[in-house]
Amino acid sequence: MAEFSPFAHIAIGMARFIRPDEVTFSGVNSTFAMLACLLAKRAYDFDFTYINVAGGVDPDPSFIPLSSSDPVLSQGSCSIFDNEDFYDLCCRGKMDLCFLGAAQIDGEGRTNVSAIGDWHKPKVRLPGGGGGAVMLPTARRAVTWRTEHSPRSLVQKLDFVTASGGMHGLATPIAIFEKRHGRLALKHWHPDSSLEEVIARTGFSFDAIGATPTPLPTDREREALASLDKHGTFERDANVRLR
Amino acid sequence: MSRSKIVSLADLASRIPDGASVALGGSFLHRGPFALVRELIRQGKRNLEILKQSPGYDIDILCRAGVADRARVGIVAMEGNFGMAPWYRKAVEQGRLKLEEHACATLTAGMRAAAFGVPFQPVGGLHGSDLPELNGWKKLPDPYGSNEETWVIPRIRPDFAVIHVAEATASGDARTFGTPNWDHIMTRSAGRVLIVAEKLVEEEVFAQQPELTLVPRLLTEAVAIVPNGAWPGSCWPLYEVDYPTIEAYMDEKNEGFLDKHLAEAPETRHG
């Protein structure tokens, strides 16, 4: 079996949530979301609209930036669809798929990006939710990712609910979840992992009916990811491990 | 041509008194008014409130230098592959920075209220989030009977908006290239607008394409010309992020670093 790195599992797992003819958004502090959108453009034959926080609408950036809000992500775009515009688009129900970050996720797909511990006396102050509280409940679908799959990040109870409304999908090094009947259900586990391992490393209970090993990357998915991360910088910096 | 609004960077910063609330333009490492931020540190400002949907280096260095003690923000990070803003994090965890946590769109809604001349502004989303209760935000029914409800955000009127742009005229017109981020609503909601520009441009150039102008002169109080002033961040399309400097900023935790960093900043070479 060709190697399926946990880094690729997340990036390709996210890209596979993108659907034809939809509007898909990647935001700030979201390297994986940026890579997933650019990967889908290169690996899939269908058309979709990729918009991003740099104002780009189907851009053709001359390099892949470390920062997912780098203005190079509007290069080649025929318009600048700026921050106020894409938030308003989302609020009026026209954002099909929104990639949003999270530190903690619960079984309903709600997120905490605010604080670990009591918000007022935090053990750890987190970055904050950015768009989450407004975009998660208003986007048609939202997908998140975690580079660490553990009961610390996939929790029974959030320390603080930054954003509610429920993620449609979640990609981790060892699992792909998709919403079913209002809760995250296991769809796939990494071929080098197992259902038992996903259960042991997940803080919330979940439905796993019909779950299968994640289909291996296609040649085009592999090539697309390699072309986006020519020097392996993103994979090295992300430092994702299977376990 | 109207009277010139060009002043020095020191003059620009001196207009912001201790305790003022200041909205900073740009986003994360991109097109932030970082030269002005550093000048606030040099002038020993205290007790500033920082408003910005997505601050990073700016709020972090202001916390590092003890200049800011309040913030209204949506998401704070150094971004790229640097993760969290460490001095901001410490300041919040140790209670030295009083945080009002927003979603980016709620901060914008409050600014829209100020820009629109109304006391509050409806905003989409927020259902199920703990943020409304945390901040005491209210939910209102549609008075026109649709049975919809909307959260409303109270007016947010920063004392100052400071933005960094590619080009400005001597009369105070300003324009950027690439995304304006949140600079449009910041400059419409703030009491006073200060501009830092890479380059002074003749008015005829702006007049050829007035639709590119982000801030018209009537909103602008003063302009400082500071080439490379968004360093170590980017200013599209002129220069990219100086990642080695960001790395040094993150790694060198000794007290001397800040002085060294301030001394090597480009504005010190241009007066």
XYZ file of C-alpha atoms in Angstrom:
514
model
C 0.000 0.000 0.000
C 1.260 3.445 -0.908
C 1.862 5.637 2.102
C -1.141 7.699 3.244
C 0.333 10.292 5.583
C -1.840 11.647 8.404
C -1.201 15.103 6.915
C -2.671 13.973 3.583
C -5.528 12.270 5.421
C -6.640 15.629 6.804
C -6.063 17.732 3.678
C -7.607 15.246 1.247
C -10.334 14.328 3.728
C -11.355 17.997 3.839
C -11.165 18.420 0.068
C -13.558 15.502 -0.394
C -16.293 17.482 1.381
C -16.259 20.017 -1.484
C -19.147 19.535 -3.932
C -19.727 20.613 -7.529
C -21.161 24.032 -8.312
C -21.042 25.200 -4.711
C -19.465 28.221 -3.021
C -16.655 27.134 -0.664
C -14.746 29.402 1.720
C -11.411 29.242 3.522
C -10.485 31.790 6.178
C -7.723 33.113 8.417
C -5.407 30.843 10.368
C -6.606 27.931 8.200
C -3.687 26.416 6.314
C -5.440 23.053 5.897
C -8.596 24.694 4.555
C -6.591 26.699 2.028
C -4.745 23.556 0.905
C -8.012 21.574 0.667
C -9.645 24.177 -1.577
C -6.618 24.524 -3.840
C -6.232 20.733 -3.916
C -9.856 20.259 -5.006
C -9.334 22.763 -7.823
C -6.369 20.734 -9.093
C -7.588 17.183 -8.421
C -11.286 17.234 -9.291
C -12.903 17.788 -12.665
C -16.017 19.503 -11.378
C -16.449 23.241 -11.130
C -16.934 25.038 -7.814
C -16.379 28.576 -6.572
C -13.474 29.013 -4.172
C -13.568 32.211 -2.165
C -11.150 33.140 0.597
C -10.462 35.657 3.301
C -7.989 37.561 1.105
C -10.923 38.526 -1.098
C -10.049 36.047 -3.856
C -12.752 34.501 -6.045
C -11.328 31.504 -7.906
C -7.809 32.962 -7.670
C -4.672 31.653 -9.303
C -1.963 32.471 -6.732
C 1.628 32.536 -7.997
C 2.824 30.817 -4.815
C 1.209 28.968 -1.927
C 1.574 31.187 1.153
C 2.304 30.105 4.712
C -0.454 32.457 5.847
C -3.944 31.492 4.690
C -4.929 35.168 4.648
C -1.993 36.253 2.483
C -3.117 38.718 -0.214
C -1.447 36.517 -2.842
C -4.621 34.431 -2.505
C -6.475 37.094 -4.452
C -3.975 37.047 -7.313
C -5.666 36.250 -10.612
C -9.099 36.937 -9.098
C -11.396 39.144 -11.199
C -12.871 40.750 -8.105
C -12.122 41.439 -4.472
C -14.937 39.955 -2.423
C -13.885 41.416 0.898
C -14.520 40.462 4.528
C -17.830 42.253 4.928
C -19.047 40.726 1.663
C -18.372 37.086 2.486
C -19.800 37.367 6.005
C -22.968 38.889 4.616
C -23.112 36.169 1.936
C -22.919 33.531 4.661
C -25.538 35.219 6.862
C -28.041 35.345 4.022
C -27.652 31.623 3.475
C -25.575 31.585 0.297
C -22.388 30.010 1.656
C -22.508 26.321 0.811
C -19.377 25.128 2.575
C -17.322 26.983 5.138
C -14.096 25.624 6.631
C -13.799 26.791 10.247
C -11.121 26.024 12.830
C -11.693 24.578 16.291
C -9.715 23.694 19.397
C -12.404 21.534 21.023
C -15.315 19.848 19.224
C -18.232 18.012 20.822
C -20.457 15.262 19.431
C -22.976 17.770 18.085
C -20.213 19.469 16.150
C -20.177 22.580 18.308
C -16.803 24.237 18.877
C -14.686 25.954 21.496
C -11.962 28.261 20.211
C -12.072 30.638 23.186
C -10.503 29.228 26.349
C -9.515 26.079 28.196
C -10.920 26.226 31.714
C -13.162 29.043 32.949
C -13.426 31.788 30.309
C -12.913 34.455 32.997
C -9.867 32.747 34.531
C -8.546 30.703 31.614
C -5.930 28.016 32.038
C -5.162 28.653 28.392
C -6.446 31.545 26.346
C -7.165 30.357 22.780
C -7.195 32.504 19.614
C -10.946 33.150 19.553
C -13.501 31.993 17.048
C -13.120 34.617 14.328
C -16.038 33.945 12.031
C -17.280 30.836 13.827
C -20.133 32.089 16.005
C -21.761 33.789 13.036
C -20.738 31.470 10.205
C -21.231 28.023 11.760
C -24.988 28.474 12.316
C -25.559 30.307 9.018
C -23.397 28.413 6.499
C -25.231 25.588 4.754
C -22.428 23.225 5.761
C -19.262 23.726 7.783
C -16.267 21.446 8.090
C -13.449 21.534 10.618
C -10.191 19.705 11.246
C -7.930 18.769 14.146
C -4.278 17.781 13.833
C -4.526 16.041 17.209
C -7.136 13.298 17.666
C -7.579 12.870 21.412
C -10.221 13.108 24.142
C -8.724 16.547 24.903
C -9.798 17.955 21.552
C -12.805 15.735 20.713
C -14.710 16.195 23.939
C -17.900 15.152 25.674
C -18.359 18.688 27.041
C -16.895 21.938 25.737
C -15.292 24.347 28.217
C -17.043 27.189 26.356
C -19.373 27.190 23.346
C -17.787 29.632 20.916
C -19.876 28.503 17.959
C -22.945 26.337 17.702
C -24.969 25.145 14.750
C -23.095 21.941 14.225
C -20.220 20.965 11.994
C -21.146 18.869 8.979
C -17.727 17.276 8.886
C -14.499 16.752 10.805
C -11.153 15.488 9.510
C -8.368 14.250 11.820
C -5.212 12.178 11.304
C -7.163 8.986 11.950
C -10.807 9.706 11.226
C -13.384 11.376 9.024
C -16.693 12.253 10.678
C -19.856 13.402 8.942
C -23.033 14.693 10.517
C -25.955 12.242 10.723
C -29.185 12.989 12.644
C -27.641 16.050 14.275
C -24.476 14.365 15.561
C -21.046 13.640 14.158
C -20.941 10.019 12.962
C -17.808 8.151 11.929
C -17.537 7.790 8.173
C -13.960 6.571 7.745
C -10.916 5.639 9.759
C -7.377 5.885 8.455
C -6.412 2.506 6.908
C -3.553 2.218 9.434
C -5.952 2.911 12.320
C -9.121 1.090 13.388
C -12.620 1.656 14.675
C -11.438 0.619 18.147
C -8.673 3.190 18.103
C -11.028 5.970 17.008
C -13.447 5.066 19.823
C -10.625 5.016 22.379
C -9.269 8.389 21.284
C -12.616 10.231 20.989
C -14.206 11.906 24.012
C -17.760 11.873 22.654
C -19.829 8.857 21.687
C -20.692 8.449 18.039
C -22.518 6.289 15.556
C -20.173 4.197 13.399
C -22.717 2.268 11.337
C -21.399 1.729 7.831
C -17.987 3.260 8.560
C -15.108 1.986 6.420
C -11.394 2.614 6.024
C -10.708 5.898 4.233
C -10.338 5.351 0.471
C -6.700 5.840 -0.479
C -5.784 9.058 -2.271
C -6.205 8.965 -6.017
C -3.152 9.719 -8.141
C -4.582 13.143 -8.885
C -5.169 13.925 -5.209
C -1.624 12.852 -4.423
C -0.171 14.895 -7.281
C -2.229 17.946 -6.364
C -1.094 17.880 -2.747
C 2.524 17.359 -3.777
C 2.314 20.295 -6.183
C 0.949 22.540 -3.398
C 3.617 21.453 -0.911
C 6.609 21.098 -3.225
C 9.203 21.344 -0.478
C 7.211 19.565 2.208
C 7.136 22.755 4.276
C 3.461 22.551 5.132
C 3.655 18.895 6.086
C 6.765 19.496 8.210
C 5.311 22.528 9.981
C 1.956 20.837 10.609
C 3.838 17.968 12.277
C 0.813 15.663 12.258
C 1.277 12.168 13.650
C -0.940 9.135 13.354
C -0.423 8.468 17.044
C -5.763 71.450 -3.853
C -6.716 71.636 -0.195
C -4.232 72.088 2.646
C -1.695 69.349 3.192
C -2.417 66.781 5.876
C 1.043 65.241 5.750
C 2.669 64.944 9.176
C 5.509 62.924 10.674
C 4.889 59.476 12.130
C 5.718 60.902 15.584
C 3.095 63.620 15.108
C 0.544 61.031 13.995
C 1.101 58.891 17.088
C 1.100 61.912 19.410
C -2.532 62.558 18.484
C -3.583 59.338 20.239
C -3.833 60.028 24.008
C -3.417 57.463 26.789
C -6.638 55.544 27.338
C -7.935 55.984 23.780
C -9.665 53.213 21.830
C -7.909 52.517 18.552
C -9.083 50.412 15.610
C -6.129 49.033 13.649
C -6.468 48.199 9.949
C -5.323 45.148 8.031
C -5.480 41.530 9.155
C -2.930 39.382 10.963
C 0.460 39.933 9.271
C -0.981 41.815 6.342
C -1.129 45.587 5.836
C -1.287 46.472 9.498
C -0.247 50.000 10.591
C 2.735 48.467 12.336
C 5.048 51.512 12.116
C 2.411 53.502 14.009
C 2.010 50.669 16.528
C 5.761 50.742 17.210
C 5.684 54.533 17.517
C 2.978 54.217 20.208
C 5.456 52.052 22.131
C 8.309 54.561 21.642
C 6.089 57.352 22.947
C 5.265 55.316 26.056
C 1.484 55.253 25.590
C -0.582 53.511 28.258
C -4.026 51.984 28.705
C -4.975 51.839 25.036
C -7.943 49.773 23.921
C -7.339 47.861 20.683
C -10.188 47.038 18.317
C -9.597 44.724 15.407
C -11.315 41.664 14.002
C -8.073 39.736 13.476
C -5.031 41.270 15.171
C -1.715 39.460 15.600
C 1.725 41.089 15.705
C 0.157 44.475 16.533
C -1.780 43.495 19.648
C 0.960 41.109 20.702
C 3.738 43.700 20.660
C 1.458 46.233 22.399
C 0.889 43.670 25.166
C 4.602 42.879 25.242
C 5.367 46.568 25.791
C 2.521 47.143 28.270
C 0.742 49.698 26.069
C -2.676 48.012 25.682
C -4.904 47.029 28.589
C -8.241 46.404 26.837
C -9.204 44.710 23.588
C -12.240 43.925 21.487
C -11.193 41.258 19.005
C -12.477 38.287 16.999
C -9.459 36.041 16.521
C -5.874 36.637 17.586
C -2.868 34.760 16.207
C 0.500 35.287 14.616
C -0.779 33.022 11.812
C 1.361 31.381 9.175
C 2.824 28.495 11.094
C 3.479 30.487 14.249
C 0.190 29.807 16.024
C -0.943 31.774 19.024
C 0.206 35.314 19.851
C 2.217 34.563 23.030
C 2.324 37.941 24.797
C -1.353 38.569 24.112
C -2.135 35.123 25.538
C -0.120 35.785 28.677
C -1.687 39.239 29.136
C -5.202 37.754 29.006
C -4.335 34.775 31.208
C -2.733 37.042 33.809
C -5.565 39.576 33.755
C -3.455 42.432 32.355
C -5.587 42.728 29.220
C -9.339 43.031 29.669
C -10.819 41.127 26.766
C -14.202 41.571 25.129
C -14.397 38.538 22.866
C -16.258 39.011 19.611
C -16.947 37.124 16.449
C -15.440 39.158 13.607
C -18.934 39.906 12.347
C -20.214 41.146 15.724
C -17.374 43.640 16.015
C -18.237 44.711 12.487
C -21.931 44.977 13.397
C -21.104 47.287 16.302
C -18.959 49.397 13.968
C -21.770 49.414 11.408
C -24.096 50.827 14.079
C -21.642 53.697 14.570
C -21.200 54.167 10.816
C -24.959 54.083 10.181
C -25.683 56.539 12.990
C -27.878 54.132 14.985
C -27.473 52.764 18.542
C -27.271 49.068 17.664
C -27.072 46.770 14.696
C -28.671 43.364 14.005
C -26.276 40.561 13.109
C -26.846 37.114 11.617
C -25.935 33.861 13.369
C -24.805 33.563 17.024
C -27.541 31.021 17.854
C -26.303 28.648 20.537
C -23.021 30.494 21.179
C -22.005 31.479 24.719
C -20.723 34.842 23.416
C -24.049 36.769 23.672
C -24.481 35.926 27.343
C -20.826 36.649 28.046
C -21.164 40.108 26.511
C -24.733 40.895 27.568
C -26.011 41.108 23.979
C -29.780 41.217 23.464
C -32.029 39.398 21.013
C -34.962 41.215 19.427
C -38.032 39.951 17.590
C -38.686 41.303 14.105
C -41.056 44.249 14.808
C -42.589 43.643 11.376
C -43.918 40.230 12.373
C -41.836 37.689 10.459
C -41.363 35.698 13.683
C -37.598 35.844 13.118
C -35.343 36.965 15.929
C -31.977 38.649 15.635
C -29.168 39.410 18.030
C -28.297 43.104 18.171
C -24.842 44.491 18.926
C -24.427 47.858 20.654
C -22.680 50.675 18.790
C -18.888 50.470 18.688
C -17.266 53.783 17.935
C -13.475 53.675 18.200
C -11.854 56.979 19.107
C -9.392 56.415 16.263
C -9.007 54.252 13.188
C -5.450 53.901 11.946
C -4.931 52.131 8.646
C -1.894 51.398 6.490
C -2.352 51.949 2.763
C -0.256 51.727 -0.367
C -0.919 55.263 -1.558
C -2.262 58.559 -0.253
C -2.596 62.116 -1.502
C -1.468 65.125 0.486
C -5.133 65.983 1.013
C -5.772 62.694 2.778
C -7.290 60.432 0.133
C -6.091 56.860 0.545
C -6.174 53.605 -1.398
C -5.015 50.041 -1.014
C -4.490 47.211 -3.477
C -5.844 43.746 -2.823
C -8.378 43.291 -0.070
C -9.240 46.274 2.138
C -9.906 43.774 4.972
C -12.086 45.676 7.480
C -10.630 49.115 6.783
C -13.770 50.454 5.123
C -16.017 49.998 8.155
C -13.247 51.011 10.566
C -12.770 54.361 8.860
C -16.538 54.987 8.765
C -17.112 54.122 12.433
C -14.177 55.865 14.121
C -14.194 59.366 15.545
C -10.871 60.293 13.919
C -9.050 58.646 11.013
C -5.251 58.523 10.735
C -3.473 57.147 7.677
C -0.019 55.673 7.222
C 0.926 55.361 3.543
C 3.772 53.751 1.676
C 3.852 56.493 -0.880
C 2.636 60.024 -1.541
C 0.836 60.229 -4.890
C -0.304 63.194 -6.985
C -4.024 63.912 -6.889
C -4.303 63.548 -10.672
C -3.425 59.870 -10.286
C -6.290 59.299 -7.864
C -8.645 61.404 -10.002
C -8.069 59.090 -12.968
C -9.670 56.201 -11.064
C -11.560 57.667 -8.098
C -13.456 54.372 -7.627
C -10.233 52.823 -6.298
C -10.094 55.251 -3.373
C -10.946 53.595 -0.059
C -10.897 56.686 2.172
C -11.831 60.124 0.846
C -10.063 63.162 2.287
C -13.099 64.400 4.192
C -12.721 61.468 6.607
C -8.975 61.840 7.091
C -7.326 63.927 9.804
C -3.649 63.338 8.993
C -1.302 61.208 6.905
C 2.242 59.986 7.576
C 4.339 58.643 4.700
C 6.309 55.608 5.870
C 7.799 53.369 3.191
C 7.863 49.725 4.323
C 5.769 50.740 7.343
C 3.765 47.494 7.464
C 7.007 45.593 8.182
C 7.446 42.849 9.312
C 4.087 42.211 7.717
C 3.175 42.436 4.048
C 1.794 45.297 1.958
C 0.313 44.031 -1.259
C 1.688 44.112 -3.917
C 4.830 45.873 -2.698
C 6.371 43.387 -0.262
C 5.750 40.096 1.490
C 5.910 39.070 5.144
C 9.434 39.121 6.625
C 9.217 35.669 8.210
C 12.752 35.592 9.683
C 11.917 38.714 11.700
C 8.648 37.163 12.932
C 10.633 34.086 13.913
C 13.097 36.204 15.880
C 10.180 38.058 17.486
C 8.755 34.730 18.684
C 12.063 33.135 19.725
C 13.936 35.968 21.422
C 12.115 36.381 24.693
C 14.749 38.526 26.425
C 13.970 42.124 27.418
C 16.523 43.569 25.030
C 14.760 42.238 21.967
C 12.042 44.864 21.930
C 14.531 47.769 21.888
C 16.547 46.098 19.155
C 13.403 45.399 17.139
C 12.163 48.988 17.462
C 15.583 50.321 16.489
C 15.836 48.243 13.321
C 12.327 49.107 12.077
C 12.182 50.876 8.696
C 10.520 54.031 10.083
C 13.695 54.827 12.009
C 15.488 55.187 8.691
C 12.897 57.490 7.170
C 12.377 59.816 10.119
